Structure formats: C-alpha cells, structure tokens
Coordinates of C-alpha atoms in Angstrom, one line a residue:
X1 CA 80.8 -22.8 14.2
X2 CA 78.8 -22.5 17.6
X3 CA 78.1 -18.5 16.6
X4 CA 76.7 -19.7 13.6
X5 CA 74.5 -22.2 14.8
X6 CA 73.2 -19.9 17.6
X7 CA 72.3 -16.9 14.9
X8 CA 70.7 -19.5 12.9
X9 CA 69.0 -20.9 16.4
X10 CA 68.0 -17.4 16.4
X11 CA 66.5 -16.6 13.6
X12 CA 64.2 -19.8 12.7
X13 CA 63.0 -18.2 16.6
X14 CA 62.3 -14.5 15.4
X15 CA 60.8 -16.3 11.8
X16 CA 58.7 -18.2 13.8
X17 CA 57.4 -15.8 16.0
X18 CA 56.9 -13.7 13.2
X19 CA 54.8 -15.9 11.8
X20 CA 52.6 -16.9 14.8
X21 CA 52.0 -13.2 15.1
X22 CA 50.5 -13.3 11.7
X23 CA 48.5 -16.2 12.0
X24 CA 47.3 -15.5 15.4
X25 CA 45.8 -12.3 13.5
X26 CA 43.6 -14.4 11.1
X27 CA 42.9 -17.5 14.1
X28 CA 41.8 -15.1 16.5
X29 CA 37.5 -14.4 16.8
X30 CA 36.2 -11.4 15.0
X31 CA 34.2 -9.5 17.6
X32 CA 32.9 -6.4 17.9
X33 CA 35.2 -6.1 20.3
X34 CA 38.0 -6.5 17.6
X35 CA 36.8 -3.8 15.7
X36 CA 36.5 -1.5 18.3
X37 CA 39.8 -1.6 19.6
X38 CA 42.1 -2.2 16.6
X39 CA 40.3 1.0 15.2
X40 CA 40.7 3.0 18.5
X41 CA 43.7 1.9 19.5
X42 CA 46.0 1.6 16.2
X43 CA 44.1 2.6 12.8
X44 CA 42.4 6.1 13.2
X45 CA 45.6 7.6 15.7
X46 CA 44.8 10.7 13.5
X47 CA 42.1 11.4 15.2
X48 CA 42.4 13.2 18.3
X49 CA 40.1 12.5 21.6
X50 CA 39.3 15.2 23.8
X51 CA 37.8 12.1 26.5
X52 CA 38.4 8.3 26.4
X53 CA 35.6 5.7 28.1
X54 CA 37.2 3.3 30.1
X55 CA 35.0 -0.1 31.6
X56 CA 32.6 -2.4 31.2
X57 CA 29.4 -3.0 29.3
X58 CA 27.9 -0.4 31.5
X59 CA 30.0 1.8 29.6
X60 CA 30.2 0.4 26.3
X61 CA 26.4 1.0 26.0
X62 CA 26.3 3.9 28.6
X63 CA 28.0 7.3 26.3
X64 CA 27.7 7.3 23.2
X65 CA 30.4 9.5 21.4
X66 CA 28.3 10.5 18.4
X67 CA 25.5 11.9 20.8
X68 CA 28.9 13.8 22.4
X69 CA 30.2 15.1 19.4
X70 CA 26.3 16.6 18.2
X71 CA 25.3 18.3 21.6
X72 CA 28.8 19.8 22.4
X73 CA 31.5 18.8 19.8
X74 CA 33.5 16.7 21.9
X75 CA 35.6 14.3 20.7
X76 CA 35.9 10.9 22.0
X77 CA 35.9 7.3 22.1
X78 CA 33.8 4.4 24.4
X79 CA 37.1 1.4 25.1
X80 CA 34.8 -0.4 27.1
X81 CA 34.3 -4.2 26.3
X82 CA 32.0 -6.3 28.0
X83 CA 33.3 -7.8 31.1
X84 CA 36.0 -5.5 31.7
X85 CA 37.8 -6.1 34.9
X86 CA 39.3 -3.0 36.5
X87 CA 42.7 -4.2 35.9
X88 CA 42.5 -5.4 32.2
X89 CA 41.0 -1.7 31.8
X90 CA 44.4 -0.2 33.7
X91 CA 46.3 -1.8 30.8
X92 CA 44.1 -0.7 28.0
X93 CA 44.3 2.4 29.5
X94 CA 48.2 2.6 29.2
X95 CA 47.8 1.1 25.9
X96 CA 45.3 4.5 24.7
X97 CA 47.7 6.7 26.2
X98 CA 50.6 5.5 24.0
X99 CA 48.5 7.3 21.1
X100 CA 46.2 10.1 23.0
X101 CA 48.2 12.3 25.1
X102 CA 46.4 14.2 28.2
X103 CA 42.7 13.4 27.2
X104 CA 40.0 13.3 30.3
X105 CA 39.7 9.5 31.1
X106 CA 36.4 8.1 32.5
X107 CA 35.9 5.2 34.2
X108 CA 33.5 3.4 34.9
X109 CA 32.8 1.8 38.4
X110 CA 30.6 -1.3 38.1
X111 CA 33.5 -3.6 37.8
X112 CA 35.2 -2.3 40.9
X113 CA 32.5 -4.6 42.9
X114 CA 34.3 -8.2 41.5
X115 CA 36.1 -9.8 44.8
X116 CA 37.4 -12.8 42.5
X117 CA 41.2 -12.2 41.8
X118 CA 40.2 -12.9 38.3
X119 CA 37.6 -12.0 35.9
X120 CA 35.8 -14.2 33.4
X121 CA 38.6 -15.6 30.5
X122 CA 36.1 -14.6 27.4
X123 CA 35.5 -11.2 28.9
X124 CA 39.4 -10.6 29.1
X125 CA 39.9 -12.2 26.2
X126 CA 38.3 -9.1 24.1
X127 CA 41.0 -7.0 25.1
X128 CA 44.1 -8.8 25.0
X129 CA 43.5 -10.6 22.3
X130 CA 43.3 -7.5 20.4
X131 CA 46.6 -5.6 21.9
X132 CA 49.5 -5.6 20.0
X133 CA 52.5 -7.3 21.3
X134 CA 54.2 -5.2 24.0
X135 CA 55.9 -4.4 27.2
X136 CA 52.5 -3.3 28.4
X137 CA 50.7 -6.4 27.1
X138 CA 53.1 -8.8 29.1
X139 CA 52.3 -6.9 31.9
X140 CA 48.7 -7.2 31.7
X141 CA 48.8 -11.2 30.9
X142 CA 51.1 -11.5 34.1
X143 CA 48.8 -9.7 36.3
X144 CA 45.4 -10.3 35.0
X145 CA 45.5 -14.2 33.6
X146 CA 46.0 -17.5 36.0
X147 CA 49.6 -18.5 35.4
X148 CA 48.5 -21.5 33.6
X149 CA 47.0 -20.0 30.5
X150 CA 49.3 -17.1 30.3
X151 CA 50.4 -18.7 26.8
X152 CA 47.9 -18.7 25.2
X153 CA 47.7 -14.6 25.6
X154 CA 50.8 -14.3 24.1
X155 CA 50.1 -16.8 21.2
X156 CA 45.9 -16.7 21.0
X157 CA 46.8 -19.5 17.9
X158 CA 46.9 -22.2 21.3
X159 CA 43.3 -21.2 22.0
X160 CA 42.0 -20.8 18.6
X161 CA 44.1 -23.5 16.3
X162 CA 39.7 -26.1 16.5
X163 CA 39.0 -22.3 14.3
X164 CA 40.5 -23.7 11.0
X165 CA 37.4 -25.0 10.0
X166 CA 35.5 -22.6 10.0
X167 CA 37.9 -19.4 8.9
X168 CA 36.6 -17.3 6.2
X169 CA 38.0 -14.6 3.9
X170 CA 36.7 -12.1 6.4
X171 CA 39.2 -13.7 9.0
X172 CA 42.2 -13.6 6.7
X173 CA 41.2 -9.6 5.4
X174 CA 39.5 -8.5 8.3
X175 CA 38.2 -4.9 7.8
X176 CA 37.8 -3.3 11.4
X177 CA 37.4 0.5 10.1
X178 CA 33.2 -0.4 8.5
X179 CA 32.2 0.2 12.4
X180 CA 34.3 3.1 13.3
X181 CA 31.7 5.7 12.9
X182 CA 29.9 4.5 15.7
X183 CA 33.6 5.2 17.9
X184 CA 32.9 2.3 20.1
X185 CA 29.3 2.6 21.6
X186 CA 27.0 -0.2 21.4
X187 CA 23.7 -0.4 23.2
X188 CA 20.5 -2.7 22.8
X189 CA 17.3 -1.6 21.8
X190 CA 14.9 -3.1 24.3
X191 CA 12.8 -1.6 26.7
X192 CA 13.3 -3.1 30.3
X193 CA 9.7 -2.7 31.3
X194 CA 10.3 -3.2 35.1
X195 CA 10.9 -0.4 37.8
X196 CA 14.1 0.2 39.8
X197 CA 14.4 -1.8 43.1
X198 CA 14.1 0.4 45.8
X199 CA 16.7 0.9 47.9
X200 CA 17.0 2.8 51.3
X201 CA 19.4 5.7 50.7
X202 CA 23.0 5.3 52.7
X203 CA 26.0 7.4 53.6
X204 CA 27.5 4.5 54.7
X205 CA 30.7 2.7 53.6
X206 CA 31.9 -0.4 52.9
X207 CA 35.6 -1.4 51.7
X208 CA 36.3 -1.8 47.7
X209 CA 37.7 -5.8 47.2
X210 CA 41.4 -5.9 47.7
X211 CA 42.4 -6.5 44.1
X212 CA 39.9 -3.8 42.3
X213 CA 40.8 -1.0 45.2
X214 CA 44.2 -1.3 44.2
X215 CA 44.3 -1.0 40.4
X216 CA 41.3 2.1 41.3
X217 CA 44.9 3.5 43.1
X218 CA 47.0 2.4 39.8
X219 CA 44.4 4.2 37.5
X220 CA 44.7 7.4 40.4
X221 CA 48.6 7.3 40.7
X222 CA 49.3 6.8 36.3
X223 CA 46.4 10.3 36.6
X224 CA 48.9 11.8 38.5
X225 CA 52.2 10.6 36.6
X226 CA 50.9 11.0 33.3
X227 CA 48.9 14.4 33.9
X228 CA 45.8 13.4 32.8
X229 CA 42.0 14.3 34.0
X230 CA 40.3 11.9 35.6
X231 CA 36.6 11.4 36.2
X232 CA 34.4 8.5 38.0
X233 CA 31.0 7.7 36.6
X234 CA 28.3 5.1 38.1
X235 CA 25.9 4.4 34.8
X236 CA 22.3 3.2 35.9
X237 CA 21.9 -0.1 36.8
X238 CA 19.2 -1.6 39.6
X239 CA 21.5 -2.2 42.5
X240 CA 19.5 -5.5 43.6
X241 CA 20.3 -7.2 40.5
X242 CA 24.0 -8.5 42.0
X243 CA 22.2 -10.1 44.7
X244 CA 22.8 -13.5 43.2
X245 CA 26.1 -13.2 42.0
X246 CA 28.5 -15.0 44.5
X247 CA 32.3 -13.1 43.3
X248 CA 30.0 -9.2 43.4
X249 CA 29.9 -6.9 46.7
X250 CA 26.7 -6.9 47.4
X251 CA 25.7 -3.5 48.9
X252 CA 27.3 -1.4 45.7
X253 CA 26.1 1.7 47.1
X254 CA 28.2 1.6 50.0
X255 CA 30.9 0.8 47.8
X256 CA 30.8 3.6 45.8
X257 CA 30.4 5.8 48.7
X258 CA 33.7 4.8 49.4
X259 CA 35.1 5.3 46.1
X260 CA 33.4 9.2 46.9
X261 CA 35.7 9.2 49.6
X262 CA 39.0 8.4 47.9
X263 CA 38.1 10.4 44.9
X264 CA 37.2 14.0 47.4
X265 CA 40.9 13.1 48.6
X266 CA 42.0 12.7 44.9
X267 CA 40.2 15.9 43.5
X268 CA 38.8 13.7 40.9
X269 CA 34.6 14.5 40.4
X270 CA 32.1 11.4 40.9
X271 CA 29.4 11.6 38.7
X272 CA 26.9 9.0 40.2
X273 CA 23.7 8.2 38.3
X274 CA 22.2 5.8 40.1
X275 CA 21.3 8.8 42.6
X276 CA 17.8 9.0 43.1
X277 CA 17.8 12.9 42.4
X278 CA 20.0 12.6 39.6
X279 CA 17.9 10.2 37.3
X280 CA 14.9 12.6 38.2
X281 CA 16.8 15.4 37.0
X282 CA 17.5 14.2 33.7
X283 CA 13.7 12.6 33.5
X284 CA 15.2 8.9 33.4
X285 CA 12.7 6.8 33.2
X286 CA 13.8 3.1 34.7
X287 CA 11.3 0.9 32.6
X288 CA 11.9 2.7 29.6
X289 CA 15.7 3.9 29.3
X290 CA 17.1 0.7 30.2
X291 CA 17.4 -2.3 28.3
X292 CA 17.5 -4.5 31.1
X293 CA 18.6 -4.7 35.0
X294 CA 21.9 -3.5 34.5
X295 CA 22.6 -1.9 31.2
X296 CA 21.1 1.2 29.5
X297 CA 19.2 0.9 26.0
X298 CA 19.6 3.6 23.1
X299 CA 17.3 6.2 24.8
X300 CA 18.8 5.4 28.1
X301 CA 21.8 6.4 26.9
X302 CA 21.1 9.3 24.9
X303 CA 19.7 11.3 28.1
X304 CA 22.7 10.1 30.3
X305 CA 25.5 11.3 27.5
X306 CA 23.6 14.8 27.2
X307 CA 23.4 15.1 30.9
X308 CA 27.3 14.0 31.3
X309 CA 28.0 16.0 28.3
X310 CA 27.4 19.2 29.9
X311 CA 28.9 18.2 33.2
X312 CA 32.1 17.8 30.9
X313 CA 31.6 21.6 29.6
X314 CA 31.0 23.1 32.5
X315 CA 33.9 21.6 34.1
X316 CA 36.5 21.2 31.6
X317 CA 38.4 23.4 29.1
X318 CA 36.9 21.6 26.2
X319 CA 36.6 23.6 22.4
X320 CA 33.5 22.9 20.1
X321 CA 35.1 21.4 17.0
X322 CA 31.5 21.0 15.4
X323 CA 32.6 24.3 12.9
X324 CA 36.3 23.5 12.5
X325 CA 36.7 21.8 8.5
X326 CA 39.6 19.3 10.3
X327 CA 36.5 17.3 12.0
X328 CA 34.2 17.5 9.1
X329 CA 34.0 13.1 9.3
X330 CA 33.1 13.6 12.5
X331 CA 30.0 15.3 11.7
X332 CA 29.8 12.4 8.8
X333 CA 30.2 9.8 11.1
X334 CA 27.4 11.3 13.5
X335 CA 24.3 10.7 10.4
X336 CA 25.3 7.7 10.0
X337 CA 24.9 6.5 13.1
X338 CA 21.8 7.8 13.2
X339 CA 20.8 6.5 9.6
X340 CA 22.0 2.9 11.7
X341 CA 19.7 3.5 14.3
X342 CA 16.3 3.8 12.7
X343 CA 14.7 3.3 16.8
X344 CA 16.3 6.9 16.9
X345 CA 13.7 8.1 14.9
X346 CA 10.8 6.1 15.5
X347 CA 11.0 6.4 19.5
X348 CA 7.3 7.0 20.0
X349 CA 8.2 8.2 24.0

C-alpha cells in the first residue's frame, strides 16, 4: 500500500514537472536572445563551427559570422547576449561544447571589469531562460543567481505567470530558426559621431575583481581539460565611458593588461582593439564605426571581423569551406543578410 502511494506520489511529481517545462516554454519572453540560442545551441547541431563568440553585447555586435564566412570561409557562431556576466558565459560555454567539439572559443573581455558578485537579473535572464534543463544549468543558477530567486530559474513560469494576458500564437509556436542566417550577430546602425576619449597609454596593472578573475581561470582550466583553443579579444569601446558606473573597474586598460599577463602564461593570444595602433591599422574610424560609447555599429564591425578574420588564418589551422557543396546554406545565409542590411549597400563612407 505505502509503495503504491509513493509511485503514484511520484509520478503526479514527474507529470507536473513535465508540464511546467512545457508551459514555461510558451510563458517565457520571446527575445532575440531566444532565438539565438535555441537555434545555436539545440536546432541547427548539424552545423559545425570552426569558432564560437563568447560575451557580451560588445560581442554580440562586434563579429559578425556572415562577414567571417565571405572573407575566409569560417564557420561560426556570435553566443553573446547583452549583459553577459563572465560566469553566465562559463556555463553557456559548457552548454556549446556539449554540441561543438574542439572549436576556437573567443571571449570577450568587457564584462570581466563587473566587481558586483552579481550581474543584472534581465541580462542573465537571456541565457538561462533559454537553456535546457541540466546538470550544467543547476550549476549556473547556483552560482550566478542570489539564492532567493534561484526558483524562478528553474521554473521561469514563477516570473512570467502576469504574461497570460498578453500571450500570442507566436508564444505557443515559437519559430526561432527565421533569424538563424544571421548566426547570432546583431549590431545597430547609428553613427556615434563623437571621438574616442583620450587616454594616456599604460603598461601598468591593476587586479581583475575577485569573482570575474576566477571564472577567466574556469574558462582557462575547461581550455585545458576539454582541449580547445582559446583566444581573448577587447572590441572598441571608449574607455572613459565606465567612469560613472559604480559595480565597473574603472581604469580597464590596466585591467586588461593584466589579463595580457595571465594569458602570455596561458599561451592563449590577446587580440586588443582598443590599442591605439591597432584601430589605425585597420582605418577605424571612432565617430563613424561605432554606434555609440561602447558598442560597434554595422561598419564598425565589418572592419573589426575582417581584421580578426585574418588573425584567425594566420594563426589557426582553419579550411575554406566557401567551395565545399556541404556549406552551400552558408553561402545562402550570407545574401541574405546582406539583402537584411540595406545600410550595407548604401554606406556612403
């Protein structure tokens, strides 16, 4: 009598945790974020990506994979979300590498500067929200979420159940795969119109907050467990423009002239665009290429992913799938987000 009662106790638990699951699917806010991830992470694992683009909105606007696969015919795919902390991007990263084995990971460093313990709930909200249920998902709500919220990561329904008003058919047969062709990247289309602050030039160092220096080491150590290639990038942004922002280092340079330091130790290559002689090198224009303080704008970005392109040739093993038939969508997927972009073609500069 007690066994039965505990399988039945059992399974009205599984059934309803199967169907919170469900409806936490059709409750939960349809981002671009959503897309993104659901697409990168669990539709198209056909696909195979040479590089994956870890990090923030620096990132999620700073490569853009299409401009990747034309110049040089990589393949890869921009994970960054707005808001990214370092250690929400650690678990997405795990979560890519259940599906892409070996690819070169590159991360970006902006977010490494937050000295709060956590980041902003919307921002991580992007992300989790949009993992499947796992091992590694527990992981991330116990380590990146205050304890007293940590339920509503596991069932988003207790954050979302004010939506039901306003749910459409597009929440209940959400189509995630209409945006794939852009493989992740989203920048703006503004012209920033103001120069770069300047700032005197420094070797020195200053120590990375406690919590972001140590998932930087978690994102070293899995490079080293898991055999993959790692690479740091610092996308353009004007330095000064943290200055008012209370949880941010405020001398970033001397930040990532630390992170230099750890990374020579590492063997893992910086590749630092916010060095004066860099942005001259690739004719980066401040006023123009950005679409505001911190984040790059369409032509920005272009002339940063050619320029990071190449430094990926040069330095990596990486075949030109541009004439092989298996990528042909790739080459699809490229016009079309140029036929999207209509600034593309109009750029007057």
């Amino acid at each position: 009598m007690v066994k039965k009662v505990i399988i039945k106790g059992l399974t009205f638990v599984v059934l309803l945790i199967f169907i919170m699951i469900i409806v936490n699917s059709i409750f939960v806010v349809k981002t671009s974020q959503r897309g993104k991830l659901i697409d990168g992470l669990y539709k198209n694992t056909n696909d195979s990506y040479d590089v994956v683009l870890m990090g923030s909105s620096h990132m999620n606007g700073g490569i853009d994979p299409n401009v990747l696969w034309h110049q040089y015919g990589i393949t890869s795919y921009n994970y960054a979300t707005g808001g990214q902390p370092i250690d929400v991007t650690y678990y997405l990263l795990k979560e890519v590498l259940k599906v892409h084995k070996n690819p070169i990971v590159v991360v970006d460093l902006y977010y490494l500067g937050l000295t709060d313990e956590y980041g902003d709930e919307g921002y991580i909200r992007n992300v989790l929200d949009n993992m499947k249920f796992s091992r590694n998902k527990l992981d991330a709500i116990e380590n990146c979420i205050p304890f007293k919220t940590r339920i509503s990561y596991i069932f988003p329904i207790l954050e979302y159940h004010e939506r039901w008003k306003e749910l459409t058919s597009d929440d209940i047969n959400y189509d995630a795969s209409k945006y794939y062709y852009e493989k992740g990247f989203e920048a703006g289309t503004l012209r920033y119109g103001k120069n770069n602050s300047k700032v005197v030039k420094t070797s020195e160092t200053s120590e990375i907050p406690a919590k972001t220096g140590e998932y930087l080491n978690k994102i070293i150590e899995l490079s080293k467990s898991e055999g993959f290639k790692l690479v740091f990038i610092d996308t353009p942004y004007d330095y000064q423009s943290v200055k008012e922002m209370k949880n941010w280092v405020q001398d970033p340079q001397k930040m990532v002239n630390k992170v230099k330091e750890i990374a020579q130790k590492n063997n893992i290559p910086v590749v630092d665009y916010n060095d004066e002689d860099k942005l001259k090198a690739i004719n980066f224009d401040f006023k123009n290429d950005m679409n505001n303080s911190s984040h790059l704008n369409i032509w920005g970005a272009d002339k940063v992913t050619k320029d990071f392109g190449a430094f990926l040739k040069e330095n990596f093993k990486l075949v030109n799938h541009r004439n092989d038939s298996k990528y042909k969508q790739w080459n699809l997927d490229y016009k079309k987000s140029q036929a999207a972009s209509i600034l593309y073609k109009n750029d007057k500069k």
